[in-house]
Coordinates of C-alpha atoms in Angstrom, one line a residue:
X950 CA 124.1 96.8 123.7
X951 CA 123.7 95.9 127.4
X952 CA 127.1 93.6 127.1
X953 CA 128.9 96.3 125.9
X954 CA 127.9 98.4 129.2
X955 CA 128.9 95.8 131.7
X956 CA 132.2 95.2 130.0
X957 CA 132.6 99.2 130.0
X958 CA 131.6 99.3 134.1
X959 CA 133.3 95.9 134.9
X960 CA 136.6 97.7 133.1
X961 CA 136.3 100.6 135.2
X962 CA 135.6 98.6 138.6
X963 CA 138.9 97.3 137.8
X964 CA 140.9 100.4 136.5
X965 CA 139.1 102.2 139.9
X966 CA 140.4 99.1 142.7
X967 CA 144.1 99.9 140.3
X968 CA 144.3 103.1 141.4
X969 CA 143.0 102.8 144.8
X970 CA 145.4 100.2 146.0
X971 CA 148.2 102.3 143.8
X972 CA 146.8 105.6 146.4
X973 CA 146.9 103.9 149.0
X974 CA 150.0 101.8 148.4
X975 CA 151.8 105.5 148.0
X976 CA 150.3 107.2 151.0
X977 CA 151.2 104.4 153.5
X978 CA 154.8 103.7 152.8
X979 CA 155.3 107.6 152.2
X980 CA 153.9 107.6 155.6
X981 CA 155.7 105.0 157.2
X982 CA 159.4 106.5 156.0
X983 CA 157.8 109.5 158.0
X984 CA 157.0 112.0 155.1
X985 CA 155.7 115.7 156.0
X986 CA 151.7 116.3 154.5
X987 CA 153.1 118.4 151.3
X988 CA 155.6 116.3 150.7
X989 CA 153.5 112.9 150.6
X990 CA 150.4 115.1 148.3
X991 CA 153.6 116.1 145.9
X992 CA 154.4 112.5 145.3
X993 CA 151.2 110.8 146.4
X994 CA 151.0 109.4 141.8
X995 CA 154.5 108.5 141.8
X996 CA 153.3 104.7 141.8
X997 CA 151.3 105.3 138.6
X998 CA 154.7 105.4 136.8
X999 CA 154.9 101.4 137.7
X1000 CA 151.5 100.5 136.1
X1001 CA 152.5 96.7 136.4
X1002 CA 153.2 97.3 139.9
X1003 CA 150.1 95.9 142.6
X1004 CA 150.6 96.1 146.3
X1005 CA 149.0 92.9 148.0
X1006 CA 149.8 94.6 151.3
X1007 CA 145.9 93.9 152.8
X1008 CA 145.4 97.6 153.4
X1009 CA 146.0 98.9 149.7
X1010 CA 143.6 95.6 148.7
X1011 CA 141.2 96.8 150.6
X1012 CA 141.2 100.2 150.4
X1013 CA 141.0 99.4 146.2
X1014 CA 138.2 97.3 146.4
X1015 CA 136.4 99.7 149.0
X1016 CA 137.0 102.4 146.4
X1017 CA 135.5 100.1 143.6
X1018 CA 132.3 99.3 146.0
X1019 CA 131.9 102.5 145.8
X1020 CA 132.2 103.4 142.3
X1021 CA 129.6 100.3 141.8
X1022 CA 126.9 101.7 144.2
X1023 CA 127.1 104.6 142.3
X1024 CA 126.5 102.7 139.2
X1025 CA 123.7 100.6 140.8
X1026 CA 122.3 103.9 142.2
X1027 CA 121.9 106.0 138.8
X1028 CA 120.7 102.7 136.9
X1029 CA 117.6 102.2 139.3
X1030 CA 117.0 105.8 139.3
X1031 CA 117.2 106.0 135.5
X1032 CA 113.7 107.7 133.9
X1033 CA 112.5 106.8 130.3
X1034 CA 113.7 110.7 128.9
X1035 CA 112.3 111.4 125.3
X1036 CA 113.6 115.1 125.0
X1037 CA 111.2 117.0 123.0
X1038 CA 108.9 114.4 123.1
X1039 CA 107.2 114.4 126.3
X1040 CA 103.8 114.8 125.0
X1041 CA 104.1 113.6 121.3
X1042 CA 106.6 112.9 118.6
X1043 CA 103.7 113.8 115.9
X1044 CA 105.9 116.0 112.9
X1045 CA 105.2 116.3 108.9
X1046 CA 107.2 113.8 106.6
X1047 CA 109.6 115.3 104.4
X1048 CA 109.7 115.7 100.9
X1049 CA 112.6 112.8 100.6
X1050 CA 110.9 110.4 102.6
X1051 CA 107.7 110.3 100.2
X1052 CA 109.4 110.4 97.3
X1053 CA 111.0 107.0 98.8
X1054 CA 107.5 104.9 98.1
X1055 CA 107.2 106.5 94.4
X1056 CA 108.3 104.5 91.0
X1057 CA 111.1 107.1 88.9
X1058 CA 109.0 106.0 86.0
X1059 CA 105.4 108.4 86.9
X1060 CA 103.6 106.1 84.5
X1061 CA 103.5 103.5 87.3
X1062 CA 102.3 104.6 89.8
X1063 CA 99.2 106.3 91.1
X1064 CA 98.9 109.7 91.7
X1065 CA 97.4 111.6 94.7
X1066 CA 99.0 115.1 95.2
X1067 CA 101.6 117.1 93.0
X1068 CA 104.4 115.3 94.7
X1069 CA 103.1 112.4 95.6
X1070 CA 102.9 109.2 93.7
X1071 CA 102.5 104.9 95.2
X1072 CA 104.5 102.6 93.5
X1073 CA 102.0 99.9 91.4
X1074 CA 104.9 97.6 92.8
X1075 CA 103.4 97.1 96.4
X1076 CA 105.8 94.4 97.3
X1077 CA 108.3 96.7 96.2
X1078 CA 107.0 99.1 99.4
X1079 CA 104.9 97.0 101.3
X1080 CA 102.1 98.8 100.9
X1081 CA 99.2 97.7 99.7
X1082 CA 97.0 99.9 96.8
X1083 CA 93.7 100.0 98.7
X1084 CA 92.9 103.9 99.2
X1085 CA 90.4 106.3 100.7
X1086 CA 90.0 109.8 99.5
X1087 CA 87.5 112.3 101.6
X1088 CA 86.8 115.1 100.6
X1089 CA 83.5 117.8 100.3
X1090 CA 81.6 118.6 97.3
X1091 CA 84.0 120.8 95.3
X1092 CA 87.2 119.8 96.9
X1093 CA 88.6 118.3 93.6
X1094 CA 87.6 114.5 94.4
X1095 CA 87.0 113.9 90.4
X1096 CA 89.3 116.3 88.9
X1097 CA 92.2 116.6 91.1
X1098 CA 92.4 112.5 92.1
X1099 CA 90.2 110.4 89.6
X1100 CA 91.1 112.3 86.6
X1101 CA 94.6 112.4 86.7
X1102 CA 94.7 108.3 87.8
X1103 CA 92.5 107.6 84.5
X1104 CA 95.1 109.3 82.2
X1105 CA 98.1 107.4 83.2
X1106 CA 96.3 104.8 81.8
X1107 CA 98.8 102.0 83.7
X1108 CA 95.9 99.3 84.8
X1109 CA 93.0 98.1 83.9
X1110 CA 89.9 100.7 85.6
X1111 CA 86.1 100.1 87.4
X1112 CA 84.7 103.3 87.9
X1113 CA 81.4 104.9 89.6
X1114 CA 80.6 107.6 87.6
X1115 CA 78.2 109.8 88.4
X1116 CA 76.1 112.3 85.7
X1117 CA 78.8 109.7 83.2
X1118 CA 81.4 113.2 83.4
X1119 CA 84.3 111.0 83.4
X1120 CA 83.0 108.7 80.7
X1121 CA 82.4 112.0 78.2
X1122 CA 85.8 113.7 79.6
X1123 CA 87.9 110.0 79.7
X1124 CA 86.7 107.8 76.9
X1125 CA 88.2 108.4 74.2
X1126 CA 91.6 109.2 75.8
X1127 CA 91.5 105.4 77.0
X1128 CA 90.0 104.0 73.6
X1129 CA 93.3 105.7 72.0
X1130 CA 95.6 104.1 74.4
X1131 CA 94.3 100.7 73.4
X1132 CA 91.5 100.4 75.8
X1133 CA 88.3 98.1 75.4
X1134 CA 85.8 101.0 77.2
X1135 CA 82.3 99.4 78.6
X1136 CA 79.7 101.4 80.6
X1137 CA 76.5 100.1 82.5
X1138 CA 74.8 103.7 82.1
X1139 CA 72.1 103.7 84.7
X1140 CA 70.6 107.1 83.2
X1141 CA 70.5 106.3 79.2
X1142 CA 70.0 102.8 79.3
X1143 CA 70.1 102.9 75.4
X1144 CA 73.7 103.7 75.8
X1145 CA 74.5 101.0 77.8
X1146 CA 76.3 97.9 77.5
X1147 CA 74.1 94.8 78.8
X1148 CA 74.7 93.0 81.6
X1149 CA 73.7 89.4 82.6
X1150 CA 74.4 88.8 87.0
X1151 CA 73.4 84.8 86.4
X1152 CA 76.3 84.6 83.8
X1153 CA 78.9 84.9 85.8
X1154 CA 78.0 82.1 88.3
X1155 CA 80.9 79.8 88.7
X1156 CA 79.6 76.3 87.2
X1157 CA 81.1 74.4 90.2
X1158 CA 79.3 76.4 92.3
X1159 CA 76.3 78.2 91.3
X1160 CA 74.4 77.6 94.5
X1161 CA 76.7 80.1 96.8
X1162 CA 76.2 82.6 93.9
X1163 CA 73.2 82.5 94.1
X1164 CA 72.7 83.0 97.2
X1165 CA 75.3 85.6 97.2
X1166 CA 73.6 87.4 94.9
X1167 CA 69.7 86.5 96.8
X1168 CA 71.8 88.7 99.7
X1169 CA 73.0 91.1 98.3
X1170 CA 69.9 92.3 96.2
X1171 CA 68.0 92.0 99.4
X1172 CA 70.2 94.4 101.4
X1173 CA 70.5 97.0 99.1
X1174 CA 66.0 96.7 98.7
X1175 CA 65.3 97.1 101.9
X1176 CA 65.6 100.8 102.9
X1177 CA 66.9 101.7 106.2
X1178 CA 64.3 99.7 108.6
X1179 CA 64.1 100.8 112.0
X1180 CA 65.2 98.8 115.2
X1181 CA 63.6 95.8 115.9
X1182 CA 61.9 95.1 112.5
X1183 CA 60.7 91.8 112.1
X1184 CA 62.9 89.5 110.1
X1185 CA 60.5 87.0 109.1
X1186 CA 59.5 88.4 106.2
X1187 CA 62.6 89.4 104.6
X1188 CA 63.9 85.4 105.2
X1189 CA 60.6 84.0 103.3
X1190 CA 61.4 86.5 100.6
X1191 CA 65.5 85.2 100.6
X1192 CA 64.4 81.5 100.3
X1193 CA 61.6 82.3 97.6
X1194 CA 64.5 84.4 95.2
X1195 CA 67.2 81.8 96.2
X1196 CA 64.6 79.6 94.6
X1197 CA 63.6 81.2 91.8
X1198 CA 66.9 82.4 90.5
X1199 CA 68.2 78.6 91.5
X1200 CA 65.4 77.5 89.0
X1201 CA 65.9 79.5 86.4
X1202 CA 70.0 78.5 86.7
X1203 CA 69.4 75.5 86.5
X1204 CA 66.8 74.8 83.7
X1205 CA 68.3 77.1 81.1
X1206 CA 69.7 75.7 78.3
X1207 CA 72.0 77.4 75.6
X1208 CA 69.2 78.5 73.3
X1209 CA 67.4 80.2 76.2
X1210 CA 70.0 81.4 78.7
X1211 CA 68.9 82.2 82.5
X1212 CA 68.8 86.0 82.8
X1213 CA 66.9 88.2 85.6
X1214 CA 64.1 88.7 83.5
X1215 CA 63.3 84.8 83.3
X1216 CA 63.0 85.4 87.0
X1217 CA 61.1 88.4 87.7
X1218 CA 58.9 87.1 84.9
X1219 CA 58.3 83.9 86.4
X1220 CA 57.7 85.9 90.4
X1221 CA 55.1 87.7 88.1
X1222 CA 52.6 84.2 87.3
X1223 CA 53.2 83.5 91.2
X1224 CA 49.7 83.7 92.9
X1225 CA 48.8 82.4 96.3
X1226 CA 45.1 82.7 98.0
X1227 CA 44.3 83.2 102.1
X1228 CA 40.8 81.1 101.2
X1229 CA 42.1 78.6 99.2
X1230 CA 45.5 76.7 100.3
X1231 CA 45.3 74.3 97.9
X1232 CA 46.0 77.2 94.8
X1233 CA 48.3 76.6 92.4
X1234 CA 49.7 78.5 90.3
X1235 CA 52.3 78.3 87.5
X1236 CA 55.5 78.4 89.2
X1237 CA 53.5 75.5 92.2
X1238 CA 53.1 73.6 89.0
X1239 CA 56.4 74.1 88.1
X1240 CA 57.9 72.8 91.2
X1241 CA 55.6 70.3 91.8
X1242 CA 57.2 68.8 88.3
X1243 CA 60.3 69.3 90.1
X1244 CA 60.0 66.9 92.5
X1245 CA 59.0 64.2 90.6
X1246 CA 62.2 64.9 88.7
X1247 CA 64.3 64.9 92.0
X1248 CA 62.3 61.8 93.0
X1249 CA 62.7 59.7 89.6
X1250 CA 66.2 60.2 90.0
X1251 CA 66.7 58.7 93.0
X1252 CA 64.6 56.3 92.5
X1253 CA 66.5 55.1 89.1
X1254 CA 68.7 52.5 89.9
X1255 CA 70.9 53.1 87.0
X1256 CA 71.4 56.6 88.0
X1257 CA 74.8 56.2 87.0
X1258 CA 73.4 56.4 83.6
X1259 CA 72.3 59.7 83.4
X1260 CA 74.1 62.1 81.9
X1261 CA 77.0 64.7 84.2
X1262 CA 75.2 67.5 82.8
X1263 CA 71.6 65.9 83.9
X1264 CA 73.0 65.2 86.9
X1265 CA 74.4 68.5 87.9
X1266 CA 71.2 70.0 87.3
X1267 CA 69.0 67.6 89.3
X1268 CA 71.6 68.6 92.1
X1269 CA 71.3 71.9 92.0
X1270 CA 67.0 71.7 91.3
X1271 CA 67.3 70.1 95.3
X1272 CA 69.0 73.2 96.2
X1273 CA 65.8 74.9 94.8
X1274 CA 63.6 73.0 95.7
X1275 CA 64.3 73.0 99.6
X1276 CA 64.5 76.9 99.1
X1277 CA 60.8 76.4 97.8
X1278 CA 59.4 74.2 100.2
X1279 CA 61.2 76.9 103.2
X1280 CA 58.6 79.5 101.2
X1281 CA 55.8 77.2 101.1
X1282 CA 55.6 76.4 104.9
X1283 CA 53.8 79.4 105.4
X1284 CA 49.9 80.1 105.0
X1285 CA 48.4 80.9 102.0
X1286 CA 48.2 84.5 103.8
X1287 CA 51.8 84.6 104.2
X1288 CA 53.0 83.2 100.9
X1289 CA 50.7 86.3 99.5
X1290 CA 52.8 88.6 101.5
X1291 CA 56.0 87.3 100.4
X1292 CA 54.8 87.6 96.7
X1293 CA 53.9 90.9 97.1
X1294 CA 57.0 91.8 99.7
X1295 CA 59.5 90.8 97.1
X1296 CA 57.5 92.2 93.5
X1297 CA 58.1 95.8 94.8
X1298 CA 61.6 94.9 95.7
X1299 CA 62.1 94.0 91.9
X1300 CA 59.6 96.5 90.9
X1301 CA 62.7 98.7 88.8
X1302 CA 63.2 95.2 86.7
X1303 CA 60.1 95.5 85.1
X1304 CA 61.0 98.5 83.0
X1305 CA 61.2 97.5 79.8
X1306 CA 64.6 99.9 79.1
X1307 CA 66.3 98.0 82.2
X1308 CA 65.1 94.7 81.0
X1309 CA 66.8 94.9 77.3
X1310 CA 70.1 95.8 79.1
X1311 CA 69.8 92.9 81.7
X1312 CA 69.0 90.4 78.9
X1313 CA 72.1 89.3 77.9
X1314 CA 75.6 90.1 78.8
X1315 CA 78.6 92.5 77.0
X1316 CA 80.1 93.8 79.9
X1317 CA 82.3 91.1 80.0
X1318 CA 83.6 91.7 83.5
X1319 CA 85.6 88.3 83.7
X1320 CA 87.5 90.3 81.1
X1321 CA 88.4 93.2 83.1
X1322 CA 91.9 92.0 85.0
X1323 CA 92.9 89.7 81.4
X1324 CA 92.9 92.8 79.0
X1325 CA 93.0 96.7 79.6
X1326 CA 89.9 97.4 80.2
X1327 CA 88.1 100.2 81.5
X1328 CA 84.2 100.0 82.7
X1329 CA 82.3 103.3 83.7
X1330 CA 79.2 102.5 85.9
X1331 CA 77.4 105.5 85.2
X1332 CA 74.7 106.3 88.1
X1333 CA 72.1 109.2 88.6
X1334 CA 73.5 111.8 91.4
X1335 CA 70.2 112.2 91.9
X1336 CA 68.3 108.9 93.6
X1337 CA 69.6 106.2 94.3
X1338 CA 66.7 103.3 92.5
X1339 CA 69.3 101.0 90.8
X1340 CA 72.0 101.6 93.1
X1341 CA 71.4 97.6 93.7
X1342 CA 72.9 96.9 90.3
X1343 CA 75.9 98.5 90.9
X1344 CA 76.3 96.8 94.7
X1345 CA 76.0 93.3 92.6
X1346 CA 77.8 94.3 89.7
X1347 CA 81.4 95.0 92.0
X1348 CA 80.2 92.1 94.5
X1349 CA 80.6 89.9 91.5
X1350 CA 83.5 91.0 89.8
X1351 CA 85.1 90.8 92.9
X1352 CA 84.0 87.3 93.5
X1353 CA 84.9 86.5 89.9
X1354 CA 88.1 88.4 89.5
X1355 CA 89.6 86.8 92.8
X1356 CA 88.6 83.0 91.4
X1357 CA 90.4 84.2 88.1
X1358 CA 93.1 85.3 89.7
X1359 CA 93.4 82.2 92.1
X1360 CA 93.4 79.7 89.1
X1361 CA 96.7 81.4 87.2
X1362 CA 100.3 80.5 88.3
X1363 CA 101.2 82.9 90.5
X1364 CA 98.0 83.9 91.6
X1365 CA 97.8 87.3 90.8
X1366 CA 96.1 89.3 87.0
X1367 CA 97.8 89.6 84.4
X1368 CA 96.7 93.3 84.9
X1369 CA 96.4 95.4 87.5
X1370 CA 92.6 96.2 88.0
X1371 CA 91.7 99.2 89.7
X1372 CA 88.4 100.1 91.2
X1373 CA 87.3 104.1 91.5
X1374 CA 84.8 104.1 93.5
X1375 CA 83.4 107.2 93.2
X1376 CA 80.4 108.3 95.7
X1377 CA 81.0 105.1 97.8
X1378 CA 78.5 105.6 99.8
X1379 CA 75.4 105.7 97.1
X1380 CA 76.6 102.5 95.1
X1381 CA 74.6 100.6 97.8
X1382 CA 76.1 97.8 100.6
X1383 CA 78.4 95.0 99.6
X1384 CA 77.4 92.3 102.4
X1385 CA 81.4 90.9 102.3
X1386 CA 83.4 93.7 101.2
X1387 CA 85.3 94.2 105.0
X1388 CA 86.4 90.5 103.7
X1389 CA 87.0 91.0 100.4
X1390 CA 89.4 94.4 100.8
X1391 CA 91.5 92.5 103.4
X1392 CA 92.4 90.1 100.4
X1393 CA 92.6 91.1 97.6
X1394 CA 96.0 92.8 97.1
X1395 CA 97.6 89.8 96.4
X1396 CA 95.4 88.8 93.4
X1397 CA 96.5 92.6 91.9
X1398 CA 93.2 94.0 92.5
X1399 CA 92.7 97.4 94.5
X1400 CA 90.4 100.2 95.1
X1401 CA 89.7 103.7 95.6
X1402 CA 87.0 104.6 98.1
X1403 CA 86.1 108.2 98.1
X1404 CA 83.5 110.1 100.0
X1405 CA 82.7 113.6 101.1
X1406 CA 83.0 112.4 104.2
X1407 CA 83.6 109.3 107.1
X1408 CA 80.5 109.7 108.3
X1409 CA 79.1 108.1 105.5
X1410 CA 80.6 104.7 105.5
X1411 CA 80.0 104.9 108.9
X1412 CA 76.5 104.9 108.2
X1413 CA 76.1 102.5 105.6
X1414 CA 78.7 99.9 107.4
X1415 CA 78.5 100.4 111.1
X1416 CA 80.8 98.2 113.2
X1417 CA 82.8 97.2 109.7
X1418 CA 83.9 100.8 108.4
X1419 CA 87.0 100.1 110.9
X1420 CA 87.9 97.0 109.1
X1421 CA 87.5 98.5 105.5
X1422 CA 89.8 102.0 106.9
X1423 CA 92.1 99.9 108.3
X1424 CA 92.8 97.7 104.9
X1425 CA 93.3 100.6 103.5
X1426 CA 97.1 102.2 104.0
X1427 CA 96.4 105.5 101.8
X1428 CA 94.6 108.0 103.1
X1429 CA 93.8 111.6 101.2
X1430 CA 91.8 114.7 102.9
X1431 CA 91.2 116.8 99.8
X1432 CA 89.4 119.5 102.2
X1433 CA 85.9 119.4 104.4
X1434 CA 84.2 120.5 107.7
X1435 CA 82.3 117.3 108.7
X1436 CA 82.6 117.1 112.5
X1437 CA 83.5 114.3 112.9
X1438 CA 85.9 113.6 110.5
X1439 CA 88.2 116.7 111.3
X1440 CA 87.9 115.5 114.5
X1441 CA 89.3 112.2 112.8
X1442 CA 92.1 113.3 111.0
X1443 CA 93.0 115.8 113.5
X1444 CA 93.5 112.4 115.6
X1445 CA 95.4 110.7 112.9
X1446 CA 97.4 113.6 112.4
X1447 CA 99.1 113.5 116.4
X1448 CA 100.3 115.4 118.7
X1449 CA 103.5 117.1 119.1
X1450 CA 105.6 118.5 122.1
X1451 CA 105.9 122.3 122.3
X1452 CA 107.3 125.0 123.8
X1453 CA 105.6 127.1 126.3
X1454 CA 107.3 130.3 127.4
X1455 CA 104.7 132.3 130.2
X1456 CA 105.8 135.7 131.8
X1457 CA 105.0 137.0 134.7
X1458 CA 105.7 140.5 136.3
X1459 CA 104.4 142.2 139.0
X1460 CA 104.5 145.6 139.3
X1461 CA 105.2 148.6 142.7
X1462 CA 108.2 149.4 145.3
X1463 CA 108.6 145.4 144.9
X1464 CA 107.8 144.6 142.1
X1465 CA 109.3 141.4 140.3
X1466 CA 109.4 139.8 137.0
X1467 CA 109.6 135.5 136.1
X1468 CA 110.0 133.5 132.8
X1469 CA 109.2 129.8 133.0
X1470 CA 109.7 127.6 130.0
X1471 CA 107.6 124.2 129.9
X1472 CA 106.5 121.8 127.7
X1473 CA 103.1 121.1 126.3
X1474 CA 101.0 118.4 123.5
X1475 CA 99.6 119.8 121.0
X1476 CA 98.0 118.9 117.6
X1477 CA 99.8 118.7 114.8
X1478 CA 96.5 120.6 113.4
X1479 CA 93.3 120.8 115.3
X1480 CA 89.7 120.1 114.1
X1481 CA 88.6 123.8 113.2
X1482 CA 92.0 124.4 111.7
X1483 CA 91.7 121.0 109.0
X1484 CA 88.3 122.7 108.3
X1485 CA 89.9 125.8 107.2
X1486 CA 93.1 124.3 105.1
X1487 CA 93.2 126.7 102.2
X1488 CA 91.7 125.0 99.1
X1489 CA 94.9 124.3 97.2
X1490 CA 96.1 122.1 100.3
X1491 CA 95.5 118.4 100.9
X1492 CA 96.6 116.0 103.5
X1493 CA 98.3 112.7 102.8
X1494 CA 98.6 109.6 105.2
X1495 CA 100.8 106.6 104.4
X1496 CA 100.5 103.7 106.4
X1497 CA 103.8 103.3 108.6
X1498 CA 104.8 107.2 107.9
X1499 CA 104.2 110.5 109.2
X1500 CA 101.2 112.3 107.7
X1501 CA 102.3 114.8 104.3
X1502 CA 100.9 118.2 103.8
X1503 CA 101.3 119.3 100.4
X1504 CA 99.6 120.9 97.5
X1505 CA 96.6 118.9 95.0
X1506 CA 97.5 117.8 92.1
X1507 CA 98.6 120.3 89.1
X1508 CA 95.6 119.4 86.4
X1509 CA 97.4 121.3 83.8
X1510 CA 100.5 119.3 84.1

């Protein structure tokens, strides 16, 4: 564009020089010939009839050049005084998206979409839209999060599902339908344990790096059983508990065998047999004797010159127990009184696992989270909505299903799961905190995994994930607002909508003998919707945001269609 402008200017200057030369030539020759002024004016353009004629007389050349310089200076002045003008966008360019703009992101086959609103759908093929499928749905109680978002998407039956299900209503309404669609339907029921499938976290340790999975499990458990500790709380006890729990879990895992698989039940039973005394530092419990035996096994292996003859399975177990013993050594560095406090504190954290009904759920595994992306499956995580006693189990399960399915996808030829895995995380703030969720949400798209985070307001997520909450939001290309009046949320939505430029006409009138009247027109910036307007959004309306697009106001999904 700049090159074209330069060519146009150059041509203009050449024409100006040519015209100046001809005008000067005509006037000069007629003056010399003695013509009167009126005659000169009448014939001043005669030389233009000879376009190829150019006078080389000094006067004519100088005059043409002078006129060209004047025009060039005019161009230069206009260029230097030019301002960046954006008519009707001086204070902001926000506007509402048009239906056609939003519909371009939908698949023509309706069942191949995630549904957000009456006329808003997002193609499951993220490579076609260049948008990820992660979303955040925000809506106060009764705004239709389950009825107008979760339910309709379950009825799409187009992916595998993992659904957080407060009270079990979603399972009750949709399980039979999904079974008829060929789904394997399972549930982790933390309200009615007798109806639940079994879940054994230790069953999903990666055999190539079980120590890592052990530490992830421990970290998740400690984080979600710590409660809200005041700032400045000494973390010494927590670190000691981590070391002890790492030692117990890894010991159970590396000493398990086919007839006696590793479970959390064995871990809590070992913890129950631990003792320590502030009076007798040399006191040894049953578990202390077990780890003393571990120390002897490791020493025997290290001292055996023929260790290369040991089986690969035994060698692997010894290396794993080396990690277990190192964690145990960290724990026993404390005095007897310290050890006793650590045992008590960890025992309090694990108290729910002593419930007989929950022990049955954790005693084996039938939930098969490693099959979620391989076969069409719907897994309902049924949680109570009146307390969070078992929220740590849901958090652990989510952490493990992400780790396991990311690993499975990475070891498939195309790096993606055979079935898209859609995790609908209703009541996101009540399922515990996943310590590395902000990293996982950033990388799951390419493995055919997506999450739909559902909260009553954005402050809930901020309270749980602190500074990482912005990272989580930033990795969700879709945001659906169904209604709510929480202040920080309405202010955030208002800022997301942006400002538009409007015209304001002011009238002024002065009465009296010398009265006057005036009118002025000026531009102002105004939010598309102010926080109070967002808080009073009609019940049937919602706001949809998609990365790279203007916001869209439309009707919520009609569940009757």
